[in-house]
Amino acid sequence: MKTFERRMTATGLEVREASDLVTLSGFASTYDQPYDMGWYSERVAPGAFKRTLGQRPDVRLLINHTGLPLARTTSGTLVLDGEDSRGLRVTANLDPSDPDVQSLVPKMRRGDLNQMSFAFRVMPDGDEWSKDMTQRTLRALDINDGDVSVVTYPANPNATAGLRTAGSGAIDSIASAMRALESRDATSEDIASVLTRALAYFTAIDTIVDNAQDEIAEILSIPSPDDDESSEAPDDMAPMRALAVAHERRERLLRLIG
């Protein structure tokens, strides 16, 4: 079971007011504009939403990805257009008597709220990595049961969202790199580069999970790192074994929560 990822766009929002209707429009995603994910760059390819929009997905318009919906595709109050050359266009008809809308509109009118974010899952074979694993292209995204949101603090891929989602991306890219090595589609230098970046990522998030490692160890039914008093010196294969263990533990956790 894949969890939702979130990305933001800062293309701006527009709001038009009438006596009986408020219309919000903007872009939840833009095409072919690379953004930094920390250890790789990412972009959404044109056509990435074609398949999911063709399946009439159920998508809500929210504020900061939470709360009651302001509009919804299944009710006809939210329209998503993935054929726009700029990106995923959002058009929503809002009820001016809705207290949430009444709170939102003045902030948008002043320009205090002008950014959007969207939640998605990557479809099978829906992303593509460059040979050196430094660039990821999203080609087929599933937004059913997800949302598009007006956001106060966008889920910046280089900060909050990147920290949440880059871990699974790191594991996936490592697996891709190993498959490429087995099929001789990549050199050992390419693989070493991927593993080096992945290890740097896991090292960076180590301090974040440190306070929760006992709970994580309990979920995975493994000893807590703090309980391991061994102090064996690392050998040349230690990084590879560490990554293999990380992958195996991730698979076990997904089976537990799936």
Coordinates of C-alpha atoms in Angstrom, one line a residue:
M1 CA 0.0 0.0 0.0
K2 CA 1.5 3.3 -1.1
T3 CA 0.9 6.3 1.0
F4 CA 0.1 9.7 -0.5
E5 CA 2.9 12.0 -1.5
R6 CA 2.4 15.8 -1.6
R7 CA 3.9 18.5 -3.8
M8 CA 3.3 22.2 -4.0
T9 CA 3.2 24.8 -6.7
A10 CA 3.5 28.6 -6.2
T11 CA 1.8 29.7 -9.5
G12 CA -0.8 31.8 -7.6
L13 CA -4.5 31.5 -7.1
E14 CA -7.4 33.6 -8.3
V15 CA -10.8 34.1 -6.7
R16 CA -13.8 35.7 -8.4
E17 CA -16.8 36.7 -6.3
A18 CA -20.5 37.0 -7.2
S19 CA -23.6 37.3 -5.1
D20 CA -24.3 33.6 -5.2
L21 CA -21.0 32.0 -6.1
V22 CA -17.3 32.2 -5.5
T23 CA -15.0 30.7 -8.1
L24 CA -11.4 29.6 -7.2
S25 CA -8.9 28.8 -10.0
G26 CA -5.2 28.0 -10.1
F27 CA -2.8 25.1 -10.7
A28 CA -2.1 22.3 -8.2
S29 CA 0.8 21.1 -10.3
T30 CA 2.9 22.5 -13.1
Y31 CA 4.6 20.5 -15.9
D32 CA 8.3 20.2 -16.7
Q33 CA 9.4 22.5 -13.9
P34 CA 12.1 20.6 -11.9
Y35 CA 12.2 21.0 -8.1
D36 CA 14.7 19.9 -5.6
M37 CA 14.0 16.9 -3.5
G38 CA 17.2 17.0 -1.5
W39 CA 19.3 14.3 -3.1
Y40 CA 17.6 14.3 -6.5
S41 CA 15.5 16.6 -8.7
E42 CA 12.0 15.8 -9.8
R43 CA 9.5 17.0 -12.4
V44 CA 5.9 16.2 -13.4
A45 CA 5.7 15.3 -17.1
P46 CA 2.8 16.5 -19.3
G47 CA 0.1 13.9 -19.4
A48 CA 0.9 12.6 -15.9
F49 CA -2.8 13.0 -14.9
K50 CA -4.4 11.7 -18.1
R51 CA -5.0 8.2 -16.9
T52 CA -6.3 9.1 -13.5
L53 CA -8.6 11.9 -14.7
G54 CA -10.0 9.5 -17.3
Q55 CA -11.1 7.3 -14.4
R56 CA -13.2 10.1 -12.9
P57 CA -11.3 10.3 -9.6
D58 CA -12.8 11.4 -6.3
V59 CA -10.8 14.5 -5.2
R60 CA -11.6 17.1 -2.6
L61 CA -10.6 20.7 -2.3
L62 CA -9.2 21.3 1.2
I63 CA -7.3 23.9 3.2
N64 CA -3.9 22.7 4.3
H65 CA -4.9 19.1 3.4
T66 CA -7.3 18.8 6.3
G67 CA -10.9 19.6 7.3
L68 CA -14.2 19.5 5.5
P69 CA -14.2 19.8 1.7
L70 CA -14.8 23.1 0.1
A71 CA -15.6 21.4 -3.2
R72 CA -15.4 17.9 -4.7
T73 CA -15.1 16.3 -8.1
T74 CA -17.9 13.8 -7.5
S75 CA -20.4 16.6 -6.7
G76 CA -19.4 18.6 -9.8
T77 CA -18.2 21.6 -7.7
L78 CA -14.5 20.8 -8.4
V79 CA -13.1 20.5 -11.9
L80 CA -9.6 19.3 -12.7
D81 CA -8.0 19.8 -16.1
G82 CA -4.8 17.9 -16.9
E83 CA -4.8 18.9 -20.5
D84 CA -3.7 22.5 -19.9
S85 CA -0.2 23.0 -21.2
R86 CA 0.8 24.6 -17.9
G87 CA -0.2 21.9 -15.5
L88 CA -3.1 20.5 -13.5
R89 CA -5.7 23.3 -13.6
V90 CA -8.1 23.6 -10.7
T91 CA -11.5 25.3 -10.9
A92 CA -13.9 25.2 -8.0
N93 CA -17.3 26.7 -7.4
L94 CA -17.5 27.6 -3.7
D95 CA -20.6 28.4 -1.6
P96 CA -20.3 32.0 -0.3
S97 CA -22.4 31.1 2.7
D98 CA -19.9 28.4 3.8
P99 CA -18.0 29.8 6.9
D100 CA -14.8 28.2 5.6
V101 CA -15.2 30.0 2.3
Q102 CA -15.9 33.2 4.1
S103 CA -12.7 32.8 6.1
L104 CA -10.7 31.8 3.0
V105 CA -11.7 34.5 0.5
P106 CA -10.4 37.6 2.2
K107 CA -7.0 36.0 2.7
M108 CA -6.9 35.1 -1.0
R109 CA -8.1 38.5 -2.0
R110 CA -5.2 40.1 0.0
G111 CA -2.7 37.7 -1.4
D112 CA -2.0 36.1 2.0
L113 CA -2.9 32.7 0.5
N114 CA -1.7 32.1 -3.0
Q115 CA -0.2 28.6 -3.2
M116 CA -1.5 25.1 -3.7
S117 CA -0.5 21.5 -3.0
F118 CA -1.8 18.2 -4.2
A119 CA -1.8 14.6 -2.9
F120 CA -1.0 11.7 -5.2
R121 CA 0.2 8.2 -5.5
V122 CA 2.6 7.0 -8.2
M123 CA 1.0 4.5 -10.5
P124 CA 2.9 1.2 -11.3
D125 CA 5.8 2.1 -13.7
G126 CA 4.6 5.7 -13.4
D127 CA 8.0 7.2 -12.6
E128 CA 11.3 7.1 -14.4
W129 CA 14.8 7.7 -13.0
S130 CA 17.8 8.9 -14.9
K131 CA 20.7 6.5 -15.2
D132 CA 22.6 8.1 -12.4
M133 CA 19.5 8.3 -10.2
T134 CA 19.8 12.1 -9.8
Q135 CA 16.6 12.9 -11.7
R136 CA 13.1 11.5 -11.3
T137 CA 10.2 12.1 -13.8
L138 CA 6.6 11.5 -12.7
R139 CA 4.7 10.2 -15.7
A140 CA 1.6 8.6 -14.3
L141 CA 0.0 9.8 -11.0
D142 CA -3.1 8.6 -9.2
I143 CA -5.1 11.3 -7.4
N144 CA -8.2 9.3 -6.6
D145 CA -9.2 9.8 -2.9
G146 CA -6.6 12.5 -2.7
D147 CA -6.9 16.2 -2.5
V148 CA -5.9 19.6 -3.9
S149 CA -5.3 22.1 -1.2
V150 CA -4.9 25.8 -0.7
V151 CA -2.0 25.9 1.7
T152 CA -0.5 28.3 4.2
Y153 CA 2.9 26.6 4.3
P154 CA 3.4 24.6 1.2
A155 CA 4.7 21.1 1.5
N156 CA 8.1 22.1 0.1
P157 CA 9.7 19.1 -1.5
N158 CA 13.1 20.2 -0.1
A159 CA 11.8 20.4 3.4
T160 CA 8.7 18.8 5.0
A161 CA 7.4 16.7 2.1
G162 CA 10.9 15.8 0.9
L163 CA 11.7 14.4 4.4
R164 CA 8.5 12.4 4.4
T165 CA 8.7 10.9 0.9
A166 CA 12.4 10.8 0.0
G167 CA 12.9 7.7 2.1
S168 CA 10.7 5.5 0.0
G169 CA 12.2 7.1 -3.1
A170 CA 15.7 6.3 -1.8
I171 CA 14.8 2.6 -1.3
D172 CA 13.1 2.5 -4.7
S173 CA 16.0 4.0 -6.5
I174 CA 18.4 1.6 -4.7
A175 CA 16.3 -1.3 -5.9
S176 CA 16.3 0.1 -9.4
A177 CA 20.1 0.6 -9.3
M178 CA 20.6 -3.0 -8.2
R179 CA 18.4 -4.3 -11.0
A180 CA 20.3 -2.2 -13.5
L181 CA 23.6 -3.6 -12.2
E182 CA 22.3 -7.2 -12.5
S183 CA 21.2 -6.5 -16.1
R184 CA 24.5 -4.7 -16.8
D185 CA 22.6 -1.5 -17.7
A186 CA 24.7 0.5 -15.3
T187 CA 28.3 0.6 -14.2
S188 CA 29.5 -0.1 -10.7
E189 CA 30.4 3.6 -10.5
D190 CA 26.8 4.5 -11.1
I191 CA 25.6 2.1 -8.4
A192 CA 28.2 3.4 -6.0
S193 CA 27.0 7.0 -6.6
V194 CA 23.4 6.0 -5.8
L195 CA 24.3 4.1 -2.7
T196 CA 26.5 7.0 -1.5
R197 CA 23.6 9.5 -1.8
A198 CA 21.2 7.1 -0.2
L199 CA 23.5 6.6 2.8
A200 CA 23.8 10.4 3.1
Y201 CA 20.0 10.6 3.2
F202 CA 19.6 8.0 5.9
T203 CA 22.3 9.6 7.9
A204 CA 20.6 12.9 7.8
I205 CA 17.2 11.5 9.0
D206 CA 18.9 9.5 11.8
T207 CA 18.5 12.3 14.3
I208 CA 14.8 12.6 13.5
V209 CA 14.0 9.0 14.1
D210 CA 16.3 8.7 17.1
N211 CA 13.6 9.7 19.6
A212 CA 11.2 7.2 18.1
Q213 CA 13.6 4.3 17.5
D214 CA 12.3 2.2 20.4
E215 CA 8.7 2.4 19.1
I216 CA 9.9 1.6 15.5
A217 CA 11.9 -1.4 16.8
E218 CA 8.9 -2.7 18.6
I219 CA 6.7 -2.4 15.5
L220 CA 9.3 -4.2 13.4
S221 CA 10.0 -6.8 16.2
I222 CA 13.7 -6.1 16.1
P223 CA 16.2 -5.0 18.9
S224 CA 16.5 -1.3 19.5
P225 CA 19.8 0.1 18.3
D226 CA 20.4 1.4 21.8
D227 CA 20.3 -2.1 23.1
D228 CA 23.1 -3.2 20.9
E229 CA 26.3 -2.9 22.8
S230 CA 28.5 -4.4 20.2
S231 CA 31.2 -2.1 18.8
E232 CA 32.5 -4.1 15.8
A233 CA 34.4 -2.0 13.4
P234 CA 32.6 -1.5 10.0
D235 CA 33.9 -3.3 7.0
D236 CA 33.7 -2.5 3.3
M237 CA 30.4 -4.3 2.9
A238 CA 28.7 -2.6 5.9
P239 CA 26.9 0.1 3.8
M240 CA 25.5 -2.6 1.5
R241 CA 24.3 -4.7 4.3
A242 CA 22.8 -1.7 6.1
L243 CA 20.8 -0.8 3.0
A244 CA 19.6 -4.4 2.5
V245 CA 18.4 -4.5 6.1
A246 CA 16.6 -1.1 5.7
H247 CA 14.8 -2.5 2.6
E248 CA 13.8 -5.7 4.4
R249 CA 12.5 -3.8 7.4
R250 CA 10.5 -1.4 5.2
E251 CA 8.9 -4.4 3.4
R252 CA 8.0 -5.9 6.8
L253 CA 6.4 -2.6 8.0
L254 CA 4.4 -2.3 4.8
R255 CA 3.1 -5.8 5.3
L256 CA 2.1 -5.0 8.9
I257 CA 0.2 -1.8 8.0
G258 CA -1.2 -3.1 4.7

